[in-house]
C-alpha positions as a printed Julia matrix, in Angstrom:
111×3 Matrix{Float64}:
  -6.12   10.07   -5.1
  -4.69    6.99   -6.56
  -1.71    5.53   -5.44
   1.2     5.95   -7.95
   3.07    3.11   -9.53
   5.95    2.98   -6.73
   4.37    3.31   -3.66
   2.11    0.26   -5.15
   5.42   -1.99   -6.01
   6.18   -0.93   -2.28
   3.52   -2.2    -0.45
   3.93   -5.33   -2.71
   7.42   -5.93   -2.14
   7.05   -5.03    1.6
   3.58   -7.88    1.69
   5.95  -10.48   -0.19
   9.48   -9.72    2.06
   6.81  -10.83    4.6
   5.75  -13.46    3.82
   8.8   -15.21    2.54
   9.47  -14.51    6.13
  12.71  -12.58    5.66
  14.13   -9.54    6.79
  14.52   -6.09    4.77
  18.29   -6.46    5.44
  18.29  -10.52    4.25
  16.32   -9.54    1.18
  18.27   -5.82    0.42
  21.29   -8.74    0.36
  20.1   -11.57   -1.68
  18.83   -8.15   -3.89
  22.1    -6.92   -3.79
  20.55   -3.75   -2.5
  21.21   -1.85   -0.02
  18.61   -2.26    3.07
  18.15    1.72    3.56
  17.27    1.37   -0.91
  15.06   -1.64    0.02
  13.43    0.28    3.32
  13.02    3.09    1.59
  11.18    1.35   -1.96
   8.84    0.02   -0.03
   7.92    2.98    2.39
   8.33    6.44    0.84
   7.88    4.76   -2.39
  11.31    5.84   -3.53
  11.87    4.48   -7.8
  13.46    1.48   -8.32
  15.28    0.2   -11.7
  14.01   -2.3   -14.0
  16.97   -3.94  -13.15
  16.57   -3.54   -9.63
  12.63   -4.68   -9.8
  13.64   -7.94  -11.14
  16.95   -8.03   -8.42
  13.82   -8.03   -6.21
  11.31  -10.92   -7.84
  14.05  -13.04   -8.14
  14.81  -13.14   -4.58
  12.0   -12.68   -3.68
  11.61  -16.28   -5.85
   8.25  -14.46   -7.84
   7.39  -13.08  -10.98
   8.57   -9.32  -11.71
   3.69   -8.92  -12.09
   3.05  -10.14   -9.22
   5.16   -6.94   -7.46
   2.43   -4.34   -9.37
  -0.63   -6.47   -8.62
  -3.25   -4.4    -7.6
  -5.98   -6.85   -6.37
  -7.89   -5.83   -3.47
  -8.67   -8.03   -0.67
 -12.38   -8.66    0.85
 -11.07   -6.23    3.9
 -10.29   -4.04    0.74
 -12.85   -4.43   -0.08
 -15.31   -2.83    2.25
 -13.4    -0.66    3.96
 -13.97    0.85   -0.01
 -17.71    0.43   -0.33
 -17.48    2.13    3.17
 -16.39    5.3     2.53
 -17.96    5.42   -0.6
 -21.22    5.31    1.53
 -19.48    8.11    3.82
 -18.8     9.76    1.2
 -22.31    9.8    -0.67
 -23.23   10.75    3.05
 -21.61   13.51    3.61
 -22.02   14.69    0.19
 -24.76   17.17   -0.21
 -24.01   18.18    3.49
 -23.72   21.81    4.33
 -20.32   22.56    6.79
 -21.89   22.44   10.19
 -23.76   19.32    9.36
 -20.71   17.77    7.29
 -18.41   18.95   10.54
 -21.39   16.7    13.2
 -21.33   13.73   11.02
 -17.75   13.85   11.09
 -17.88   14.07   15.42
 -19.79   11.34   15.22
 -17.95    8.97   12.79
 -14.53   10.28   15.18
 -16.64    9.41   18.9
 -17.43    6.17   17.48
 -14.7     4.9    15.99
 -12.88    5.84   19.76
 -15.23    2.78   20.92
């Protein structure tokens, strides 16, 4: 299931905040919102008004549009490709075969 626009926004705010070296408390203060509301925006996909989004972008000193960018990086591309390949591997398998493949994958992931 694709991420909601609010989940994307939360991820981007968190990434940009960390890139700027700001704590949740500091960014919230600069944007004029509470730290708990900012934490909910970042982690729970809480809905933020356009006014709040603009304040966050201004506090981060970035264009508002950057908060909605979803361009995957090289690591995300690799994970996405592997996930697709794994799904294709499971596509025509019965329940027993699927369980066996998942068990092997779990075992391999532990090591």
